[in-house]
Short mmCIF file of C-alpha atoms in Angstrom, two decimals:
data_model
loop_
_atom_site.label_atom_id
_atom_site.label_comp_id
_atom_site.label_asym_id
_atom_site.label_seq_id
_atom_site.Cartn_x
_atom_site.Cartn_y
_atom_site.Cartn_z
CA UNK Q 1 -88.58 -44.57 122.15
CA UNK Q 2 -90.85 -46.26 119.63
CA UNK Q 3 -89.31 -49.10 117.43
CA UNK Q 4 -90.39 -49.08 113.77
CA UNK Q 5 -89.96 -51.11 110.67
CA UNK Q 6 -86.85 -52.22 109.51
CA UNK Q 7 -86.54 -51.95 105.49
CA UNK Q 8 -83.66 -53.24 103.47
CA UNK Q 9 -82.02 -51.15 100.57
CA UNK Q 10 -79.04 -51.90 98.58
CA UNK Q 11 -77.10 -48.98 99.59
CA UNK Q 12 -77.25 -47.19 103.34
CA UNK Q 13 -75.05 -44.01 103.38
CA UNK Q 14 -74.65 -42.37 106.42
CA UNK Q 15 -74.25 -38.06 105.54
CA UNK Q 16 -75.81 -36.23 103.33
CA UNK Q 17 -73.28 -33.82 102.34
CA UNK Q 18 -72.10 -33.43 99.33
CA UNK Q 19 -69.40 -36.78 99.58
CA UNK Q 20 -72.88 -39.15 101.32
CA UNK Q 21 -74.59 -37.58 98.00
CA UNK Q 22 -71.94 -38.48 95.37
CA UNK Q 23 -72.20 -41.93 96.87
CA UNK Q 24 -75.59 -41.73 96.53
CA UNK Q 25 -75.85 -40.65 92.81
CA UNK Q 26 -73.21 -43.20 91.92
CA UNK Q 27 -74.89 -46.18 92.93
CA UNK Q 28 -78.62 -44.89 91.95
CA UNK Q 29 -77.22 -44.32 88.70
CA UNK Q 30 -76.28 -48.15 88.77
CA UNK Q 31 -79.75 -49.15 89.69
CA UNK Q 32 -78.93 -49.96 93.48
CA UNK Q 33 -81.65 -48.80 96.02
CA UNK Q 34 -80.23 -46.50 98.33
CA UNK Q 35 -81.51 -44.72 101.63
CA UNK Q 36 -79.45 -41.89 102.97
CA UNK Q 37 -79.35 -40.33 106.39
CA UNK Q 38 -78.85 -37.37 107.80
CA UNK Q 39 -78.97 -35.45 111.25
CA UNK Q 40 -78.82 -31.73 110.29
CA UNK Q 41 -79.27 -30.21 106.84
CA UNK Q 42 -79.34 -32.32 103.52
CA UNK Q 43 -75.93 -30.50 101.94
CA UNK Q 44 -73.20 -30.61 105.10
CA UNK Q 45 -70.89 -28.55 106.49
CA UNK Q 46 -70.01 -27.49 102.69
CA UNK Q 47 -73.24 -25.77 101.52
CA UNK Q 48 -74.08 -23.98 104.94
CA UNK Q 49 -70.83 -23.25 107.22
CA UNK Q 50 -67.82 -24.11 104.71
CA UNK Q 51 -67.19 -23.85 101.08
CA UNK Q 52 -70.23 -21.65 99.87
CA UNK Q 53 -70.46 -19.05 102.42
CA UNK Q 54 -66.77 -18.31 102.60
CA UNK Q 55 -66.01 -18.06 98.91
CA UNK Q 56 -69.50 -15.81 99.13
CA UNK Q 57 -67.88 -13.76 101.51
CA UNK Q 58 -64.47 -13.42 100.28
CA UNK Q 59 -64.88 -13.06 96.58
CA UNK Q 60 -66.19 -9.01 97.02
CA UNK Q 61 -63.02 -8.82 98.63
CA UNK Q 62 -61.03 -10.36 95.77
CA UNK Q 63 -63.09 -8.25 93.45
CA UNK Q 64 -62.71 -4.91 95.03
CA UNK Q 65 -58.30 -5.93 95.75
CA UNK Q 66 -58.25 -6.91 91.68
CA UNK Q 67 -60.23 -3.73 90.93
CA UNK Q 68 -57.94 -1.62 92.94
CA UNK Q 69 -55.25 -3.27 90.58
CA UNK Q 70 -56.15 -1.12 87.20
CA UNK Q 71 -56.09 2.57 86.76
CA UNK Q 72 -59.51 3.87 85.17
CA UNK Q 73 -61.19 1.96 88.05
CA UNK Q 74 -58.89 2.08 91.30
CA UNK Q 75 -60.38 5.41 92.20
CA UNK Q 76 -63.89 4.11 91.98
CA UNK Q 77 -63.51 1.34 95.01
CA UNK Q 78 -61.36 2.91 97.23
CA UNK Q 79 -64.33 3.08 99.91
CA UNK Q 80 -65.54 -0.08 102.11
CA UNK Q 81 -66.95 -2.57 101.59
CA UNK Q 82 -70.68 -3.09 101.77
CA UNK Q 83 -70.58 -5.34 104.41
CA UNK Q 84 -74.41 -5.66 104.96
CA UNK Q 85 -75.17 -6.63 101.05
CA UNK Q 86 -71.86 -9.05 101.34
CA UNK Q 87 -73.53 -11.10 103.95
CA UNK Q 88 -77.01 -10.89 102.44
CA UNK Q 89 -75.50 -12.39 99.17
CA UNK Q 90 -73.87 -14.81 101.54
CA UNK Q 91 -77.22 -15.73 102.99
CA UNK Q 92 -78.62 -16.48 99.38
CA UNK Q 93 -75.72 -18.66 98.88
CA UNK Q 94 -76.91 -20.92 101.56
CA UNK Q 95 -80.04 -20.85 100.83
CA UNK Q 96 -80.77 -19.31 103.80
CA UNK Q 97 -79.58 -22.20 106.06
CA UNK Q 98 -83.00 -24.59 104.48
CA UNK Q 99 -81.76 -27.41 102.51
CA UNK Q 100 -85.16 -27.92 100.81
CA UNK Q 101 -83.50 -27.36 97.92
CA UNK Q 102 -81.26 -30.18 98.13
CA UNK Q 103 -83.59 -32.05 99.88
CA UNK Q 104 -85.50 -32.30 95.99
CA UNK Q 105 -82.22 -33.59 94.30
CA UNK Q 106 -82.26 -36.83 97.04
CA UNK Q 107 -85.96 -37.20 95.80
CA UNK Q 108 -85.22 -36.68 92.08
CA UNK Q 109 -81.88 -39.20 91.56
CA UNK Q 110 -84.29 -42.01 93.17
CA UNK Q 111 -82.83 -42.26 96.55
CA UNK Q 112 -84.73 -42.28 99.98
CA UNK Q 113 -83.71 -39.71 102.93
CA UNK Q 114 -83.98 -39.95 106.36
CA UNK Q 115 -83.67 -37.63 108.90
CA UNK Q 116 -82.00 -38.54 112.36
CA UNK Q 117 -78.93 -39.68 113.67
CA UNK Q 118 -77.74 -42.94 112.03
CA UNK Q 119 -75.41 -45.23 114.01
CA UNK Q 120 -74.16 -48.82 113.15
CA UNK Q 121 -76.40 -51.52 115.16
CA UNK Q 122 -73.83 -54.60 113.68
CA UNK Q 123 -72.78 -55.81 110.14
CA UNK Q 124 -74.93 -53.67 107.02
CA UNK Q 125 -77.62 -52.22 109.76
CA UNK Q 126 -77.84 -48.85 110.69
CA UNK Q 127 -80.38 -47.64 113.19
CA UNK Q 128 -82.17 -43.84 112.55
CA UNK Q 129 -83.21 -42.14 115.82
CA UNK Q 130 -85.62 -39.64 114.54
CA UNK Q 131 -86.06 -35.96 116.51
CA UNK Q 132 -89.76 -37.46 117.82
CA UNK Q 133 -87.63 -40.78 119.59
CA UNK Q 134 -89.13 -42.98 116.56
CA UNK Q 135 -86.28 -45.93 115.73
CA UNK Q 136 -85.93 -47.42 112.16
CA UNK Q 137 -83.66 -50.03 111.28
CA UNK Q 138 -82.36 -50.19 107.46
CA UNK Q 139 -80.46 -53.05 106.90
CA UNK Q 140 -77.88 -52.97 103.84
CA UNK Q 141 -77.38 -56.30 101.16
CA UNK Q 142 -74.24 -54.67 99.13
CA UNK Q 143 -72.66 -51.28 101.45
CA UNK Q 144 -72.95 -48.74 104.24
CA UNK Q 145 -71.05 -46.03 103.49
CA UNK Q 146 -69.96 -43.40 106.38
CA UNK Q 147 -69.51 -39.93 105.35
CA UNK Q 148 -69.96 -38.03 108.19
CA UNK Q 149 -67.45 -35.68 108.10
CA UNK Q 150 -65.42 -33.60 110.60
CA UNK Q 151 -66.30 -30.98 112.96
CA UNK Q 152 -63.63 -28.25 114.33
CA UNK Q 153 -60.77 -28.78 117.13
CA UNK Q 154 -60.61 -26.61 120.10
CA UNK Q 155 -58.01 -26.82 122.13
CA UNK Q 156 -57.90 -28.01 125.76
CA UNK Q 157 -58.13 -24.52 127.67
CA UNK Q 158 -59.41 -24.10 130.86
CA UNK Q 159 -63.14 -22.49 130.86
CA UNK Q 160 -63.24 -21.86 126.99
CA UNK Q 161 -66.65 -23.29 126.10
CA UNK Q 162 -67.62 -20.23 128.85
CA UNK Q 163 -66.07 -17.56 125.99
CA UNK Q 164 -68.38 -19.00 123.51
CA UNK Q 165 -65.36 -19.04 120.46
CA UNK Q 166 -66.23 -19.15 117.09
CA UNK Q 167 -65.35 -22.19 115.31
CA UNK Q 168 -65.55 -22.15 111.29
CA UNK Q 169 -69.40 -22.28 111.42
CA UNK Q 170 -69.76 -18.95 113.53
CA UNK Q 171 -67.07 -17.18 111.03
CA UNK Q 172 -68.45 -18.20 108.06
CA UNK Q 173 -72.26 -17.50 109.44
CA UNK Q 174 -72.03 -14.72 111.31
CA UNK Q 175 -74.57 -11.85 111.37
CA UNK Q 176 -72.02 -8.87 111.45
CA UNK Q 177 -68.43 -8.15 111.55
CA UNK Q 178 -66.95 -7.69 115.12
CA UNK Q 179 -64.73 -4.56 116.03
CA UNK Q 180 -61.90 -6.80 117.08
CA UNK Q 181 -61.19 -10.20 115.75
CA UNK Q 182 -58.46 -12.89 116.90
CA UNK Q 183 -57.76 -15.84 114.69
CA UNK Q 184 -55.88 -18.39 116.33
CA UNK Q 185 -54.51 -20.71 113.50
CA UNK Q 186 -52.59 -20.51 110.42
CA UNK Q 187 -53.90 -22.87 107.86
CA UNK Q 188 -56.91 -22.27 104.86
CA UNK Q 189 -59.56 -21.46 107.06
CA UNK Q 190 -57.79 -18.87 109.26
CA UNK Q 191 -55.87 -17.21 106.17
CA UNK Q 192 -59.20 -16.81 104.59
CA UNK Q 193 -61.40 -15.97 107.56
CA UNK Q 194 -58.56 -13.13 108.56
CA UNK Q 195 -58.99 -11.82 104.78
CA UNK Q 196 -63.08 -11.83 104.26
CA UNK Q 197 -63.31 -10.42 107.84
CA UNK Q 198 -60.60 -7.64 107.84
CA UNK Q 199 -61.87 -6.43 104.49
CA UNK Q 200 -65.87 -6.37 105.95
CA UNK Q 201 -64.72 -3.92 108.66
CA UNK Q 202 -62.79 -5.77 111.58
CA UNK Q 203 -59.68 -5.55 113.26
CA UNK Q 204 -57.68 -8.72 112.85
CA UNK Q 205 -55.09 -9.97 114.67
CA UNK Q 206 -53.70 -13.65 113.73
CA UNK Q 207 -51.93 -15.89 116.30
CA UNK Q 208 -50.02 -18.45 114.74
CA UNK Q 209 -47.87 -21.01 117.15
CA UNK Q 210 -45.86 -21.97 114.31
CA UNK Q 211 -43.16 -19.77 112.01
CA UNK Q 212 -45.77 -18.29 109.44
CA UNK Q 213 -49.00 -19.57 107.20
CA UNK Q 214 -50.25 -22.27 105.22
CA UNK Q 215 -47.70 -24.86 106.62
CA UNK Q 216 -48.90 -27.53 104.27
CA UNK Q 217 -47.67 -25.20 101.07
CA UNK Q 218 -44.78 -24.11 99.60
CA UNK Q 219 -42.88 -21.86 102.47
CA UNK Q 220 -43.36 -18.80 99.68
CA UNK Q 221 -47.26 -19.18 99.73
CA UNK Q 222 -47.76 -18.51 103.50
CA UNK Q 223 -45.00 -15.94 103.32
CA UNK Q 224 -46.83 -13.82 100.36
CA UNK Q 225 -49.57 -13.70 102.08
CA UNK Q 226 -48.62 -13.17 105.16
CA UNK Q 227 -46.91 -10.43 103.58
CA UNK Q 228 -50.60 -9.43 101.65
CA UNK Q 229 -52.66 -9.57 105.08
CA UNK Q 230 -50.07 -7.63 107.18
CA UNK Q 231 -50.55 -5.02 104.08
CA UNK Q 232 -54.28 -4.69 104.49
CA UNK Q 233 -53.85 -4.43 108.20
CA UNK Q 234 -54.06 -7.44 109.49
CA UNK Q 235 -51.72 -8.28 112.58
CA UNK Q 236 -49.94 -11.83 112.11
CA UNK Q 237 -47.79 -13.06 114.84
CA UNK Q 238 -46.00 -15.95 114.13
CA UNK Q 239 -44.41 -18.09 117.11
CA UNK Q 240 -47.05 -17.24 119.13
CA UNK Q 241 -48.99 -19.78 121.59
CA UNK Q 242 -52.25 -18.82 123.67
CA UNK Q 243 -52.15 -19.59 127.19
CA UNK Q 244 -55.51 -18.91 128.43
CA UNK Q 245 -58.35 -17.34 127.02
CA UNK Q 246 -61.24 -15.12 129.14
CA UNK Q 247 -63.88 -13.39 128.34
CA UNK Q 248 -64.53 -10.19 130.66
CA UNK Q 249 -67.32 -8.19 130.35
CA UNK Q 250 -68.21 -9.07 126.74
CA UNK Q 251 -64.49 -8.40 126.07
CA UNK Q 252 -62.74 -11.57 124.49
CA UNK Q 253 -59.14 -11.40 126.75
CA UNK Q 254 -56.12 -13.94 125.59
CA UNK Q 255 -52.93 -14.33 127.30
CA UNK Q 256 -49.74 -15.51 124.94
CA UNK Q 257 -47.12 -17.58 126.16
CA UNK Q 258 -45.10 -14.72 126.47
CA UNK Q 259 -47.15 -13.03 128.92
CA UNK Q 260 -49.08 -10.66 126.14
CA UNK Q 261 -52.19 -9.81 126.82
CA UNK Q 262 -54.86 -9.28 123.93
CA UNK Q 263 -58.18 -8.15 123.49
CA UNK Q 264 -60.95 -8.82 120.81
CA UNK Q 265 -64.74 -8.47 120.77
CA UNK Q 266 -64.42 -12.79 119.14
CA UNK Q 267 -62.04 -15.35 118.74
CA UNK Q 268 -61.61 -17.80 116.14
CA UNK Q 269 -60.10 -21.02 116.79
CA UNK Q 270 -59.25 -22.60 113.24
CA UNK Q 271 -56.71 -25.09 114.63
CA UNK Q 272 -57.75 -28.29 112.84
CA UNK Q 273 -60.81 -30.88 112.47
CA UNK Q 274 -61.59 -34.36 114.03
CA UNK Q 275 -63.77 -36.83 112.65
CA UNK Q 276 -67.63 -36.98 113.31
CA UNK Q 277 -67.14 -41.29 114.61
CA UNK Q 278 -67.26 -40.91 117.98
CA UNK Q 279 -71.24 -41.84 118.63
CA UNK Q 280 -71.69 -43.68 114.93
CA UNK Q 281 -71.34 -47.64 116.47
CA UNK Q 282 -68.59 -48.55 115.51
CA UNK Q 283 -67.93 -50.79 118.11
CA UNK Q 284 -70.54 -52.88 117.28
CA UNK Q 285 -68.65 -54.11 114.90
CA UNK Q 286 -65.49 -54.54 115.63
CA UNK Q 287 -63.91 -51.37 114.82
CA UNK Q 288 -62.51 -48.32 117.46
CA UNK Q 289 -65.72 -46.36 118.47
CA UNK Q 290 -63.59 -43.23 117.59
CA UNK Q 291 -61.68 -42.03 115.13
CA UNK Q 292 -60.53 -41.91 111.37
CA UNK Q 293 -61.10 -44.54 109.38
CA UNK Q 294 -58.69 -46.29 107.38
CA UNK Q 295 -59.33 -47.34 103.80
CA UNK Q 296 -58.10 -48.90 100.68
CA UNK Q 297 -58.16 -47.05 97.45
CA UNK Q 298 -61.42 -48.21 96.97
CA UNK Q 299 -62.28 -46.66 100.33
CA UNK Q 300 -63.54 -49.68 101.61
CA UNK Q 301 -62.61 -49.23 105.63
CA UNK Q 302 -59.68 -51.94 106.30
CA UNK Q 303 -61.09 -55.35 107.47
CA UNK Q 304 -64.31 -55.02 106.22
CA UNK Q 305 -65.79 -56.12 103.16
CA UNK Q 306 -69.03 -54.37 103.13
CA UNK Q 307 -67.98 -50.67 105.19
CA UNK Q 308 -66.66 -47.96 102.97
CA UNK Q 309 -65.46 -44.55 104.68
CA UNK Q 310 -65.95 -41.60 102.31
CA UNK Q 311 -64.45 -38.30 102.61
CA UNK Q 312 -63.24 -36.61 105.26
CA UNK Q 313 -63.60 -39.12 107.72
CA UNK Q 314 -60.91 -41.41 106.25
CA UNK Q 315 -58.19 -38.34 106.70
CA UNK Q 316 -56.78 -38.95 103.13
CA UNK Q 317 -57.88 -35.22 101.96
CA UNK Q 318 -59.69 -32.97 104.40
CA UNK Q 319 -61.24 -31.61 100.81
CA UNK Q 320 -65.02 -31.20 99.42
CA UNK Q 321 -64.01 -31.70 95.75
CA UNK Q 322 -61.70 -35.05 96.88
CA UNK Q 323 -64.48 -36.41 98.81
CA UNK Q 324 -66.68 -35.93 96.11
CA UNK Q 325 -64.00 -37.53 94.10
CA UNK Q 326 -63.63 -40.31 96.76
CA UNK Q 327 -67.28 -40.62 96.43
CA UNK Q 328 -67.85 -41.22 92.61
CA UNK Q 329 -64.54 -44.10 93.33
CA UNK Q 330 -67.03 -45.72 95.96
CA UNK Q 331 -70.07 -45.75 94.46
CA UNK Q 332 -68.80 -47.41 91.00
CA UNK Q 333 -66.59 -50.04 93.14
CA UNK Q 334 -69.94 -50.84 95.27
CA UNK Q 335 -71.88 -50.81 92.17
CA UNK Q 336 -69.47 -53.06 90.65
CA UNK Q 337 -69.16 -55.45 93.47
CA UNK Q 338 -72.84 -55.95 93.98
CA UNK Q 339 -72.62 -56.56 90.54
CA UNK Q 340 -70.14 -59.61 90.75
CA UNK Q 341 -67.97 -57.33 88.25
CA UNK Q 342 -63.83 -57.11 88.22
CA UNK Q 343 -62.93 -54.33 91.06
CA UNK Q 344 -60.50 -52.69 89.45
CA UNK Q 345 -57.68 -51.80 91.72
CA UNK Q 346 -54.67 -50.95 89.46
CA UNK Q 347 -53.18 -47.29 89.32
CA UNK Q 348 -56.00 -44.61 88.19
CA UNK Q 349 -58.24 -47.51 87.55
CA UNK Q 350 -61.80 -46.80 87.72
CA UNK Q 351 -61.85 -47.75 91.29
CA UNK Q 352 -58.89 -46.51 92.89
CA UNK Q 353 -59.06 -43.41 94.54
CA UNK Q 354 -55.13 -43.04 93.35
CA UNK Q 355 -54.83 -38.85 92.73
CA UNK Q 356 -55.33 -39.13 96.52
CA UNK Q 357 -51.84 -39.89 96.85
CA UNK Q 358 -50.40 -37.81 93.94
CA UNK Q 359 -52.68 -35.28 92.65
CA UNK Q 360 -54.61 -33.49 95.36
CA UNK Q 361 -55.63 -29.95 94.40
CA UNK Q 362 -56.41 -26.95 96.63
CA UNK Q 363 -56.81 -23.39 96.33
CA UNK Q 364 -56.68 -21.25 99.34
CA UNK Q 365 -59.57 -17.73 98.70
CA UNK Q 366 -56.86 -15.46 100.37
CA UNK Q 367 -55.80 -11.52 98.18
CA UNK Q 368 -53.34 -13.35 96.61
CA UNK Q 369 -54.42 -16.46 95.93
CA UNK Q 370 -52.54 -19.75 96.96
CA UNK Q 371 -53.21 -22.80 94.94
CA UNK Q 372 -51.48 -26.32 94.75
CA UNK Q 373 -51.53 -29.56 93.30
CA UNK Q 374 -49.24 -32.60 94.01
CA UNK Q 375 -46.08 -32.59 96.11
CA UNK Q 376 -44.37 -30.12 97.94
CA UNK Q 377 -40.71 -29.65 97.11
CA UNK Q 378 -39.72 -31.01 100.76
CA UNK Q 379 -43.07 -33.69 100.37
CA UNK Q 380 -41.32 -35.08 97.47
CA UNK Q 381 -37.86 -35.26 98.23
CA UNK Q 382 -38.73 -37.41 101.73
CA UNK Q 383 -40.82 -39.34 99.18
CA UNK Q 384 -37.58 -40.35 97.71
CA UNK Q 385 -37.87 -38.76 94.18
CA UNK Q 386 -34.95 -37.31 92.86
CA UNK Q 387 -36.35 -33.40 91.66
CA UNK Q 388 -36.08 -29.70 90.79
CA UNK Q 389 -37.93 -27.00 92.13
CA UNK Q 390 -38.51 -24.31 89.03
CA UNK Q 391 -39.54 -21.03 90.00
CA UNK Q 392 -40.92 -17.98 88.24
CA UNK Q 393 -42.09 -14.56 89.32
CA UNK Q 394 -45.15 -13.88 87.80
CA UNK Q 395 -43.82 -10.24 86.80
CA UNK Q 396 -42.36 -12.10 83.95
CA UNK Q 397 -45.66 -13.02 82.40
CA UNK Q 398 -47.22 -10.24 80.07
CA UNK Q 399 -50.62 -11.23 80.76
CA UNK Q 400 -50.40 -10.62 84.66
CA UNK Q 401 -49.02 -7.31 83.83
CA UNK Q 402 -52.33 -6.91 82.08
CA UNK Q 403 -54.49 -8.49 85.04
CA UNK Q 404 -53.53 -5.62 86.65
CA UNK Q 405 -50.95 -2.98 88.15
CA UNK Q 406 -48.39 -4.26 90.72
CA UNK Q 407 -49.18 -8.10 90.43
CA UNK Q 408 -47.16 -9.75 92.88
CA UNK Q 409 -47.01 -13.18 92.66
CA UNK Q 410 -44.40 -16.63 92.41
CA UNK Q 411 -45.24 -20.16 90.37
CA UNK Q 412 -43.00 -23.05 91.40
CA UNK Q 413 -43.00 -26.89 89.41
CA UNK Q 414 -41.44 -29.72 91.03
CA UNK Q 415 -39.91 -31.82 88.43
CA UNK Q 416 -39.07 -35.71 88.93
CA UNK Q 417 -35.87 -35.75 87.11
CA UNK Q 418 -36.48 -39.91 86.37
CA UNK Q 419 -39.07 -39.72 85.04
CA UNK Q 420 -39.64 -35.85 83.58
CA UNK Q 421 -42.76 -35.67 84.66
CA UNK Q 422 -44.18 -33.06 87.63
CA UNK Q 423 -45.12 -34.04 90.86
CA UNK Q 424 -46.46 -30.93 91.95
CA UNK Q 425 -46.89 -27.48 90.72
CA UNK Q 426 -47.59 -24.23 93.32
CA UNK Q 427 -49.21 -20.90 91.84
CA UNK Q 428 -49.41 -17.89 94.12
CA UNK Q 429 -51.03 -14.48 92.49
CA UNK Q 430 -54.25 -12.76 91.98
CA UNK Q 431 -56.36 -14.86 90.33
CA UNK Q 432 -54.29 -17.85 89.94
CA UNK Q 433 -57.24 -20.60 91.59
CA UNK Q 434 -57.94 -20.68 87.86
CA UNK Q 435 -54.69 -22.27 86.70
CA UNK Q 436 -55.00 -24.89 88.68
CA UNK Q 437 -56.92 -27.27 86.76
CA UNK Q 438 -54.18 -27.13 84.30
CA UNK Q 439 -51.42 -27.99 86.56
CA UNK Q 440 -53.39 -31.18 87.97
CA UNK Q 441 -54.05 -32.09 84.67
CA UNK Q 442 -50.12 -32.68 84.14
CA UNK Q 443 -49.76 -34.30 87.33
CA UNK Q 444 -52.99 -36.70 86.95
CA UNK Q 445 -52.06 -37.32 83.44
CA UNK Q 446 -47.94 -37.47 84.27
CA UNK Q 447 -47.78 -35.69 81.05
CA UNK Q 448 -43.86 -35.54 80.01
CA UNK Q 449 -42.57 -32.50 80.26
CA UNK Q 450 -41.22 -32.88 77.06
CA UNK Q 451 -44.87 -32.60 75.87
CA UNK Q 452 -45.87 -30.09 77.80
CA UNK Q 453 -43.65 -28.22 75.83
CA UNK Q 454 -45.93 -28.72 72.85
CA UNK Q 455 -48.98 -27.19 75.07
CA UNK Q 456 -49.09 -23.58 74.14
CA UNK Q 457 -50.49 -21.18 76.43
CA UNK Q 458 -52.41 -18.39 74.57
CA UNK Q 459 -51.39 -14.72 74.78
CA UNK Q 460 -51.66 -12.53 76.53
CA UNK Q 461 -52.74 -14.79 79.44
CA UNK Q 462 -51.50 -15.84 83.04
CA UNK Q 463 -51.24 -19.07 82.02
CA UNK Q 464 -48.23 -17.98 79.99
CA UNK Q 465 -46.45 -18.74 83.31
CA UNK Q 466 -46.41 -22.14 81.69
CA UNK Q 467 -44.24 -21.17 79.18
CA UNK Q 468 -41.74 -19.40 81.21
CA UNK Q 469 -41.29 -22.59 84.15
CA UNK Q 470 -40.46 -24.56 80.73
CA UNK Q 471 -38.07 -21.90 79.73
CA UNK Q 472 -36.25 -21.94 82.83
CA UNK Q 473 -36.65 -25.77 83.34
CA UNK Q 474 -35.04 -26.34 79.73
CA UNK Q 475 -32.71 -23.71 79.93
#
């Protein structure tokens, strides 16, 4: 191991996904010098093994399901799926797994990349351990910023790193569709994975050890599509926990709890993330050498006044578009520190990372859609508020009629009855991803619902759904 220089920047973030790069733009955009590292490709788990490829793989499948939807065109996409062209246009999405790409947006917003594994070495210095053994210290005057990420959780079953499962990076990557496919999981990445695959040609069967899907929703999102994947031929067992797992001659084998015994040419474990800490220093200074890392709503990590934790790693959203979010909060509060500017801390101030806490958004890529924003009805009555859950079927809106034949589909508000204002609205239907902006605008912007009386939703549209929650709210 050779040591090198050691060259002081402004700014060290460690992660160049697309949270380390927000930082990055932020505080280059103030004028701070910043160096950013990174160990695999310039982009993160989002461009190559997340976001991009599974949207790329599941939106034929939305297209051809909305398609089927319409008389004039139904009979025209009854066949399969191209499933050789699906993951070629998935391919092009990630550019191929080469980040050079993004590597020429680091050079272009001013900011320095290198490549290695960065871990703390003390207080503002990081140490880069290049693929050749070369060392480099940076040292840091204003911020180091982690945003390293997550990787997947496997459980702890004898002899499974011998069956070789796929995590999210082998579903989302892989070359071709297996014959068989079990999905162990019930949240985003399982419900998704079981729809892009089952649609490209496999046979899917979903294990789920708790009572049905997307626990973290309303219970009527996980139960519509459960509902949708069982129709396209999915299995979904609910209540079910794997005992072992073997693989036997190529053939994936699991044993359930209850003694069943299941076969599969892959398995897909998609049964949660922890955080990429564990070999980052953070013992050296002072902190646990594992885990998440606490923050404040400026995401500066708790005890510190120079470490911020960005994205995932802090556990506040496990979300690309709220790190991101987290990350343009950081970078202005560094920027401002360093500075010697007022921090603003105060409620959906310019740094405070508050719509972490009320106005998280997520859509879930599954035929129907799922999407959310804010509380649950049960999140928000253990928060204390005092609410109404409003629900409409979707069959009462004209322009979902239109979007086509048989749309099937359920909206829910949850109304603070203080304050008339929502604190979280649920959308499930073909399509409906794109209403969700709206909704988190009302949250965000605790827009009266007196007011939102006054926004008009054009006709015919979906978004006429609008109208009839008021309706029914109103009475």
């Amino acid at each position: 191991m050779t040591e090198m220089e050691s060259i002081a920047y402004d700014v060290v973030v460690l992660g160049a996904g697309p949270v380390g790069e927000n930082v990055a733009d932020r505080t280059r955009a103030a004028g701070l010098s910043t160096a950013i590292v990174e160990s695999e490709l310039v982009g993160g788990e989002c461009s190559y093994w997340a976001c991009m490829p599974s949207k790329a793989l599941l939106r034929p499948v939305i297209a051809r399901a909305d398609a089927r939807r319409l008389p004039g065109l139904s009979g025209a996409v009854q066949g399969p799926l191209d499933t050789p062209a699906v993951l070629a246009r998935r391919d092009d999405f990630t550019s191929h797994w080469k980040d050079d790409g993004q590597v020429r947006w680091v050079e272009a917003i001013g900011a320095d990349l290198y490549r290695g594994h960065g871990r703390l070495a003390g207080p503002r210095t990081v140490t880069v351990t290049g693929t050749d053994g070369s060392v480099r210290t940076l040292t840091a005057r204003h911020a180091v910023a982690v945003s390293t990420g997550t990787r997947a959780l496997l459980p702890d079953l004898p002899g499974l790193a011998e069956v070789k499962p796929w995590t999210s990076r082998e579903a989302t990557s892989a070359k071709a569709a297996p014959g068989r496919l079990i999905v162990v999981g019930g949240g985003v990445v399982a419900t998704e994975m079981a729809t892009a695959w089952q649609a490209l040609g496999s046979q899917v069967t979903v294990l789920v050890r708790g009572k049905g899907l997307l626990p973290r929703m309303e219970p009527f999102a996980g139960e519509l599509v459960a509902e949708a994947l069982t129709d396209a031929g999915v299995e979904v067992r609910t209540g079910t926990a794997v005992e072992s797992v073997t693989r036997e001659n190529g053939t994936v084998v699991v044993v359930t709890a209850a003694g069943d015994r299941i076969e599969a040419d892959e398995i897909l474990f998609a049964t949660g993330r922890v955080p990429q800490t564990d070999d980052i220093g953070l013992d050296t200074v002072g902190l646990e050498p594992v885990g998440w890392l606490p923050v404040d709503d400026s995401l500066r990590v708790t005890g510190t006044d120079w470490l911020y934790a960005v994205g995932d790693v802090n556990h506040r959203a496990l979300l690309t578009h709220q790190g991101k979010y987290q990350a343009r909060i950081a970078g202005d509060a560094i920027a401002a520190r360093a500075a010697g500017d007022p921090v603003r801390t105060e409620p959906w101030g310019p740094h405070t990372a508050t719509a972490d806490h009320h106005a998280v958004p997520q859509v879930v890529f599954t035929d129907p859609e799922a999407a959310a924003v804010g509380l649950s009805l049960a999140e928000a009555e253990q928060a204390g508020y005092r609410v109404r859950a409003v629900d409409v079927e979707f069959s009462s809106v004209a322009g979902a009629s239109l979007y086509g034949d048989g749309f099937k589909g359920r909206a829910r508000m949850v109304v603070d009855l203080d304050d008339e204002v929502l604190r979280g609205v649920t959308f499930v239907g073909p399509g409906v991803g794109e209403l969700i902006h709206s909704a988190t605008v009302a949250v965000a912007g605790q827009v009266p619902v007196s007011r939102l009386w006054h926004a008009v939703p054009s006709y015919p549209t979906i978004s006429e759904v609008w109208l009839r929650l008021l309706e029914t709210y109103r009475g």
